[in-house]
XYZ file of C-alpha atoms in Angstrom:
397
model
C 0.000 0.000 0.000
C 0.891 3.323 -0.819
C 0.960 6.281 1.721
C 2.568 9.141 2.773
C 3.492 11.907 5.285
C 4.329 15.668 4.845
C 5.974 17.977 7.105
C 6.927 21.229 7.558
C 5.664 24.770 8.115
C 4.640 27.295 5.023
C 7.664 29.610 6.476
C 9.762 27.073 7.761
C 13.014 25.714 6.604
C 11.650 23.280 4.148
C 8.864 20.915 3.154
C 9.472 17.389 3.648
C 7.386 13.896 2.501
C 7.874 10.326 2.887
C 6.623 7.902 -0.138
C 5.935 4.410 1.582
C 5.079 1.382 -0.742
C 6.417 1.918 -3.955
C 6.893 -0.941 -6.051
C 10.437 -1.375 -7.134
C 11.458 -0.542 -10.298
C 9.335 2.539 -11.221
C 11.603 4.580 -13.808
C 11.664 8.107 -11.947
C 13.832 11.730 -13.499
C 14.000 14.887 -11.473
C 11.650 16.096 -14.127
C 8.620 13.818 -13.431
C 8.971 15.896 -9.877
C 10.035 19.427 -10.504
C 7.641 19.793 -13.735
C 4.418 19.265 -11.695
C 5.935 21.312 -8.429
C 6.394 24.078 -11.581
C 2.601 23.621 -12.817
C 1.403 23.786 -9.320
C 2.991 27.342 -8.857
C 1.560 28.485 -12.320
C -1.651 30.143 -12.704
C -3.111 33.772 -13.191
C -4.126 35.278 -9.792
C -1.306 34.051 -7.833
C 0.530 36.012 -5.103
C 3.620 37.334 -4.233
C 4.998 33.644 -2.663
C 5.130 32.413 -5.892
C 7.883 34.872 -6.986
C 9.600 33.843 -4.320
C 9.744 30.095 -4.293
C 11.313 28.012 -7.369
C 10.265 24.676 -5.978
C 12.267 21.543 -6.761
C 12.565 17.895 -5.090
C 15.522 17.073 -3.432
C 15.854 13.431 -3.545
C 16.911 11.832 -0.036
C 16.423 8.073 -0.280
C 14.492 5.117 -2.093
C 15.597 6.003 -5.729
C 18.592 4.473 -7.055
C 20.249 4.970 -10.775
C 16.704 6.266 -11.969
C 14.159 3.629 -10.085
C 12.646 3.019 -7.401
C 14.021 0.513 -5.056
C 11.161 -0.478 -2.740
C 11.698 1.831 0.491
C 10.529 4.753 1.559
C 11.440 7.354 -0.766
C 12.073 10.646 0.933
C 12.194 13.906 -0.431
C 13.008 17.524 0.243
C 11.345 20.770 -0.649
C 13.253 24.143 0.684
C 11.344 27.177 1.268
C 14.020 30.312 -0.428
C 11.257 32.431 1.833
C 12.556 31.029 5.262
C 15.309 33.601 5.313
C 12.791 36.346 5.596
C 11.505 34.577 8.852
C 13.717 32.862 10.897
C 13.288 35.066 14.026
C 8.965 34.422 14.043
C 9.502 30.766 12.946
C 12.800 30.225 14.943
C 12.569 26.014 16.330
C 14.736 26.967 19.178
C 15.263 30.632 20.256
C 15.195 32.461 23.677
C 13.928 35.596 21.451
C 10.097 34.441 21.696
C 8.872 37.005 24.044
C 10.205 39.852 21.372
C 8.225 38.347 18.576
C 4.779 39.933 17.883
C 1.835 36.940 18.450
C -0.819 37.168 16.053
C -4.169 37.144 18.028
C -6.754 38.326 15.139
C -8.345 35.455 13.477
C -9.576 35.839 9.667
C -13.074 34.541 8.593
C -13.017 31.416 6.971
C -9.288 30.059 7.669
C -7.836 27.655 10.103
C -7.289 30.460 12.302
C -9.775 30.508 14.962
C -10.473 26.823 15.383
C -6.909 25.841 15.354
C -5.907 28.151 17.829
C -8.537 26.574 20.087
C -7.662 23.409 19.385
C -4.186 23.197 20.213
C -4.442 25.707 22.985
C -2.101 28.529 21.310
C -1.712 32.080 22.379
C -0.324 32.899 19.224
C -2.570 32.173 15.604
C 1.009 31.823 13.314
C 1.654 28.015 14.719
C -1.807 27.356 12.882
C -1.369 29.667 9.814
C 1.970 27.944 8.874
C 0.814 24.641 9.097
C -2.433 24.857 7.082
C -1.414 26.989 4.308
C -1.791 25.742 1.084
C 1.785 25.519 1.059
C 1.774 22.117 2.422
C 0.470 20.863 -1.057
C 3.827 21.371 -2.440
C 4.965 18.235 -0.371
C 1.387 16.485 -1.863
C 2.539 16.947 -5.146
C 5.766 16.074 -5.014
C 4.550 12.600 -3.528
C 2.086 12.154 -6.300
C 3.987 12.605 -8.929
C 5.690 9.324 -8.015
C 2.300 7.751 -8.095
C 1.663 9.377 -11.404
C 4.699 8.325 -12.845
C 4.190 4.427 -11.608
C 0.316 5.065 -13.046
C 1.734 6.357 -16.435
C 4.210 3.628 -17.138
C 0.506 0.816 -16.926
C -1.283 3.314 -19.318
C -3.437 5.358 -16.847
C -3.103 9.444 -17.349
C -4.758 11.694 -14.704
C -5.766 15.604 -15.775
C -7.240 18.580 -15.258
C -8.649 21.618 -16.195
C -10.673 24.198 -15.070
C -14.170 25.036 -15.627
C -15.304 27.843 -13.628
C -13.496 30.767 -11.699
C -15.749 32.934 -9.723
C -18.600 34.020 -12.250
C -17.318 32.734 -15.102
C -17.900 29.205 -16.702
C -17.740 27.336 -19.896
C -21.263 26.780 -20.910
C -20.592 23.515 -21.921
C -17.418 20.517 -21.964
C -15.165 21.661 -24.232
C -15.723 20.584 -27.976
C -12.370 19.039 -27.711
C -12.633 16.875 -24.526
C -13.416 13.283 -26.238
C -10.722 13.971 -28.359
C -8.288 15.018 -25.561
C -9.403 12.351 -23.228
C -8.792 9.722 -26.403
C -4.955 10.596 -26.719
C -5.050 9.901 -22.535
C -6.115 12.630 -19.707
C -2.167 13.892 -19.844
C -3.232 15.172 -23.428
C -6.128 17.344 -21.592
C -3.520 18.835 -18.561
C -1.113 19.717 -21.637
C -4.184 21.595 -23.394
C -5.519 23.365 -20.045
C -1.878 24.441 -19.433
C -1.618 26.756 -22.171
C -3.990 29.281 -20.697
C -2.537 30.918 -17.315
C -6.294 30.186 -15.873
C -6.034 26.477 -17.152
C -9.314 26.972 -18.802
C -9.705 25.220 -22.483
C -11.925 27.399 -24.087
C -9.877 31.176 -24.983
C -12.900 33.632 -24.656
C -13.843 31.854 -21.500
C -9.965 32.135 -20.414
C -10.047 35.563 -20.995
C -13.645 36.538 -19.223
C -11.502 34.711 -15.969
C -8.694 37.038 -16.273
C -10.466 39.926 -16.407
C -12.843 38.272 -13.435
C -9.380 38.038 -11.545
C -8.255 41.426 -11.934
C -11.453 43.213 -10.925
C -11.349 40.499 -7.951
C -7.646 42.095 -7.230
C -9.050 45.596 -7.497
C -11.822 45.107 -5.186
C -9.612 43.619 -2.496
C -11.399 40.113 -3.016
C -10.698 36.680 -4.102
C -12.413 34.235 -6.130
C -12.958 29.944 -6.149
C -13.669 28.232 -8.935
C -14.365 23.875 -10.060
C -11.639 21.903 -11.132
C -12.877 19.014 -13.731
C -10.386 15.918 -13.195
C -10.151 12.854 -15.637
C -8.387 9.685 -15.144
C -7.720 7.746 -18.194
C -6.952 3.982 -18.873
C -8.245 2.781 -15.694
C -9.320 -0.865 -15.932
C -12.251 -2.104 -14.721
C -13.044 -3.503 -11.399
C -10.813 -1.289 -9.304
C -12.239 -0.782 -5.602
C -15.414 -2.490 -3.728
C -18.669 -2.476 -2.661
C -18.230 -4.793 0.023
C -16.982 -2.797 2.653
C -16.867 1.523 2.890
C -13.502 1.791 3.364
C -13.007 0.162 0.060
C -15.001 2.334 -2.016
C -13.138 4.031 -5.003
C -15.420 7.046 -5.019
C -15.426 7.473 -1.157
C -11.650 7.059 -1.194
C -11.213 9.471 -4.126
C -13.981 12.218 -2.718
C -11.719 11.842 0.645
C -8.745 12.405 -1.010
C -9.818 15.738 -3.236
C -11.353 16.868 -0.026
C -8.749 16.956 1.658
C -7.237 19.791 -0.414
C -7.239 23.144 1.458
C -10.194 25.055 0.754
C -12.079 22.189 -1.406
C -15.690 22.096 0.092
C -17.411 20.093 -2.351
C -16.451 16.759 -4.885
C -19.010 15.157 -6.993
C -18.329 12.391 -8.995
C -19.379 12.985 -12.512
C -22.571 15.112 -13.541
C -23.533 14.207 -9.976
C -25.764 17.097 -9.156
C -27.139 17.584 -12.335
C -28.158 13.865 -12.508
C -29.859 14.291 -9.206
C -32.799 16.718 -10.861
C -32.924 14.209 -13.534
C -35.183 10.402 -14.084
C -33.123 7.586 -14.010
C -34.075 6.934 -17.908
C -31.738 10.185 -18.118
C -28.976 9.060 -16.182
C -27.584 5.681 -16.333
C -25.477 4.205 -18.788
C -26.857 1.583 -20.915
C -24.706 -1.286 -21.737
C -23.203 -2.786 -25.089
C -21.002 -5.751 -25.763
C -18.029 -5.019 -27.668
C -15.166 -2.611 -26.893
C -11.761 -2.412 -25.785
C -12.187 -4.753 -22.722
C -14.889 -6.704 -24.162
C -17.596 -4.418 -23.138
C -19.029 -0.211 -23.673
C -20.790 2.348 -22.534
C -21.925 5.269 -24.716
C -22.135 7.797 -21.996
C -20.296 8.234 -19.119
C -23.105 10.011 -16.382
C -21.566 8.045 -13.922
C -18.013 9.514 -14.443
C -16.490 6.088 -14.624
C -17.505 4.742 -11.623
C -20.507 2.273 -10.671
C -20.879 0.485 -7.275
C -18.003 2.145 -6.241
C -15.978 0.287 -8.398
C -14.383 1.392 -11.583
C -16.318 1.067 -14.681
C -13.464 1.196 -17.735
C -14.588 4.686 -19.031
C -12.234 7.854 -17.608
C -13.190 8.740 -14.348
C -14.555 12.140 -13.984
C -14.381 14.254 -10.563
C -15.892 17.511 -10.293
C -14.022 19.878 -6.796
C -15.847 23.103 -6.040
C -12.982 25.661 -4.298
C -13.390 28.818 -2.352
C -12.739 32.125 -2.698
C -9.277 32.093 -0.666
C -10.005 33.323 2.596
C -7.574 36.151 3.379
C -8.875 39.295 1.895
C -6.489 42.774 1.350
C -10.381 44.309 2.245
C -11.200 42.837 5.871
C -13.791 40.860 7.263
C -14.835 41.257 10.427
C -13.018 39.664 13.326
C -11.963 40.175 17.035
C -9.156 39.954 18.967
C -8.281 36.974 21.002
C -6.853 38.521 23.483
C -8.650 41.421 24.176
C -12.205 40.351 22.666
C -12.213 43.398 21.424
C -14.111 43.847 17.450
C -11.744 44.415 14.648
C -11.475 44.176 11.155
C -9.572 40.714 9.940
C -5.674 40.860 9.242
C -4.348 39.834 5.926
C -1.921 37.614 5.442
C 0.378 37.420 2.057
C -2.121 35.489 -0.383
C -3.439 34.659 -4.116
C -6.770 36.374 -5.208
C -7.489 32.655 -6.709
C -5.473 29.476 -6.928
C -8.126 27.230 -8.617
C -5.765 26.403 -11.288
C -3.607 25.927 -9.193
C -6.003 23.024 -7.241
C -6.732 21.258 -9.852
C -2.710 20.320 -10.219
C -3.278 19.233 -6.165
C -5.952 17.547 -7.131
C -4.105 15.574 -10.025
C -1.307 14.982 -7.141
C -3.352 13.160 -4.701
C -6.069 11.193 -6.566
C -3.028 9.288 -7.886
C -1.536 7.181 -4.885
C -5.663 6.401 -4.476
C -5.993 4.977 -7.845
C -2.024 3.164 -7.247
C -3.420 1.484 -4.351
C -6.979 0.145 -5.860
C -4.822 -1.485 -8.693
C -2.064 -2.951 -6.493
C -5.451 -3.979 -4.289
C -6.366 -6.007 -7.197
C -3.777 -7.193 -9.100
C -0.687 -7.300 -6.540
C 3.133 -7.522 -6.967
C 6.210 -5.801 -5.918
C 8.230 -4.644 -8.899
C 7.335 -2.972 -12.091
C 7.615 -6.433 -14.187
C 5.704 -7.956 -12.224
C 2.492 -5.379 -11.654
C 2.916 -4.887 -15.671
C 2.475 -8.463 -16.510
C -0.189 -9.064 -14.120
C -2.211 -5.932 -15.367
C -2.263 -7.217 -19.045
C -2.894 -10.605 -18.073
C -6.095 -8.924 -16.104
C -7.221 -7.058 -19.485
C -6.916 -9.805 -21.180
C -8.832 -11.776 -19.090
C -11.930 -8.921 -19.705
C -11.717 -9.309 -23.039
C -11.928 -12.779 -23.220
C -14.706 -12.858 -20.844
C -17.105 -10.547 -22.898
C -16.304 -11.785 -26.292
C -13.606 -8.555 -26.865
């Protein structure tokens, strides 16, 4: 099985995550790293941090001579920015009674409930651990996931649909297409517009969106549309919950910072619809002996995979900290104020969906180790095509 930690503080000295359960033998370059740690810090609406930061992977163990070698693989992200704060974010210093404690919560952050939680007198403990920094670290572990993933023939993608008011009235013409030549195909598309967005007068409405969002002080969310190609079918359970590939995928997009909603597929949509409307009918023929001609249930059924892509839907929030306040108080004195800001983006939804990308893949990893086994690339490869094989056989393919 597949997991992983991250550590570190947004301002700290560095990021840090631990890869546990690769499969030996995964072909790995610095570039199947830094190049999604480079897309994550892309994006139109970004702040001053990412100006700052020119994030790359330093390797520390679990790779040798380009593969993976079955243990832990640890890895290293510095933060350039610590320099600028090593007296507030000092581990060990007698100079803590000279630093200024942040006691002003902002609306709709961490702030507030983490400082109760952990029994702070000071909010920046909380601030630097929930940032949105901390995905940097998430997408440095996924990538390893992704690259494993690629190597079987499964893609994973994004691009963006909506920012703030603005949305493509429709899937983009070229999404069957893009989704054809593998969900990779779709991210590559998406990436040539700094809002990720495929469709150029709908890219451009979102700019302007995020400048008058800029002018005004404010911020803006927006829904990321992921797609995971090539998945076989049969990955996950219904047996038990914890073995469900939607709940395990929802749980892991959720877990984003400021993601508040995942459907899976046209979910909401389907739900004003009859069930005549909804649900895939069923054909024999196809690539693994079977087809669907619609995909309403974004390539999942029973909570199991269902051979088409898989299509998740994450709804973001307008980031939280806003140059024009909210209204707050003061933790120490109770006293009403107007919200602090802290350095921020006005939006980071395309930003997400390259998060999102990140963690859906050591989910999708583990369902297909789950079902077909084995320890080293050779192995898991042979086994997969001997379990497409097997589909196609079954249904006549």
């Amino acid at each position: 099985m597949i997991r992983y930690f991250t550590a570190g503080e947004s301002h700290g000295p560095a990021l840090s995550t631990i890869v546990e359960g690769m499969p030996a033998g995964v072909a790995l370059t610095e570039t199947n790293i830094n190049d999604q740690l480079a897309r994550r810090q892309q994006g139109y609406g970004r702040g001053g941090r990412m100006k700052i930061e020119k994030d790359r992977a330093e390797m520390l163990s679990g790779v040798r001579f380009g593969k993976t070698i079955g243990s832990p693989v640890a890895m290293l992200i510095r933060n350039r920015d610590w320099e600028n704060w090593t007296v507030p974010m000092a581990q060990f210093d007698d100079n803590a009674a000279e630093v200024q404690k942040i006691t002003i919560p902002r609306p709709g952050h961490a702030d507030l409930t983490g400082f109760v939680k952990y029994g702070f007198d000071d909010i920046r403990p909380v601030i630097d651990r929930s940032s949105a920094r901390e995905t940097a670290a998430r997408v440095a572990a996924g990538s390893l996931a992704r690259a494993f993933l690629r190597q079987l023939g499964i893609q994973i993608g994004s691009y963006i649909s909506t920012i703030g008011p603005i949305s493509e009235s429709a899937a983009p013409v070229s999404l069957s297409e893009l989704l054809d030549a593998g969900a990779e195909s779709l991210a590559a598309e998406a990436d040539k517009s700094p809002v990720r967005m495929i469709d150029t007068a709908t890219s451009d409405a979102a700019i302007a969106a995020i400048d008058q969002a800029k002018a005004d002080g404010d911020t803006l969310g927006g829904i990321v549309e992921l797609y995971i190609t090539g998945v076989p079918m049969g990955l996950g359970s219904y047996v038990q919950h914890d073995r469900r590939l939607d709940s395990e995928l929802a749980a892991a997009i959720m877990s984003i910072q400021a993601i508040k909603g995942v459907e899976i597929g046209p979910a909401f949509d389907n739900a004003r619809k009859p069930g005549s409307q909804v649900h895939d009918e069923l054909f024999a023929g196809g690539e693994e002996g079977l087809r669907r001609e619609s995909n309403r249930a974004g390539g999942i059924e029973g909570s199991m995979s269902s051979g088409q892509p898989i299509h998740i839907r994450a709804a973001m929030k307008p980031i939280s900290s806003l140059v024009s306040p909210l209204r707050s108080f003061d933790l120490a004195t109770l006293e009403a104020v107007q919200s602090r800001f802290e350095r921020s983006d006005t939006c980071a939804v395309p930003a997400a969906g390259i998060v999102a990308e990140a963690v859906v893949a050591p989910v999708i990893a583990n369902a297909l180790l789950e079902k077909i086994g084995g320890d080293h690339m050779a192995e898991i490869a042979e086994r997969l095509e001997a379990y497409r094989d097997a589909l196609r056989m079954r249904f006549g393919g």
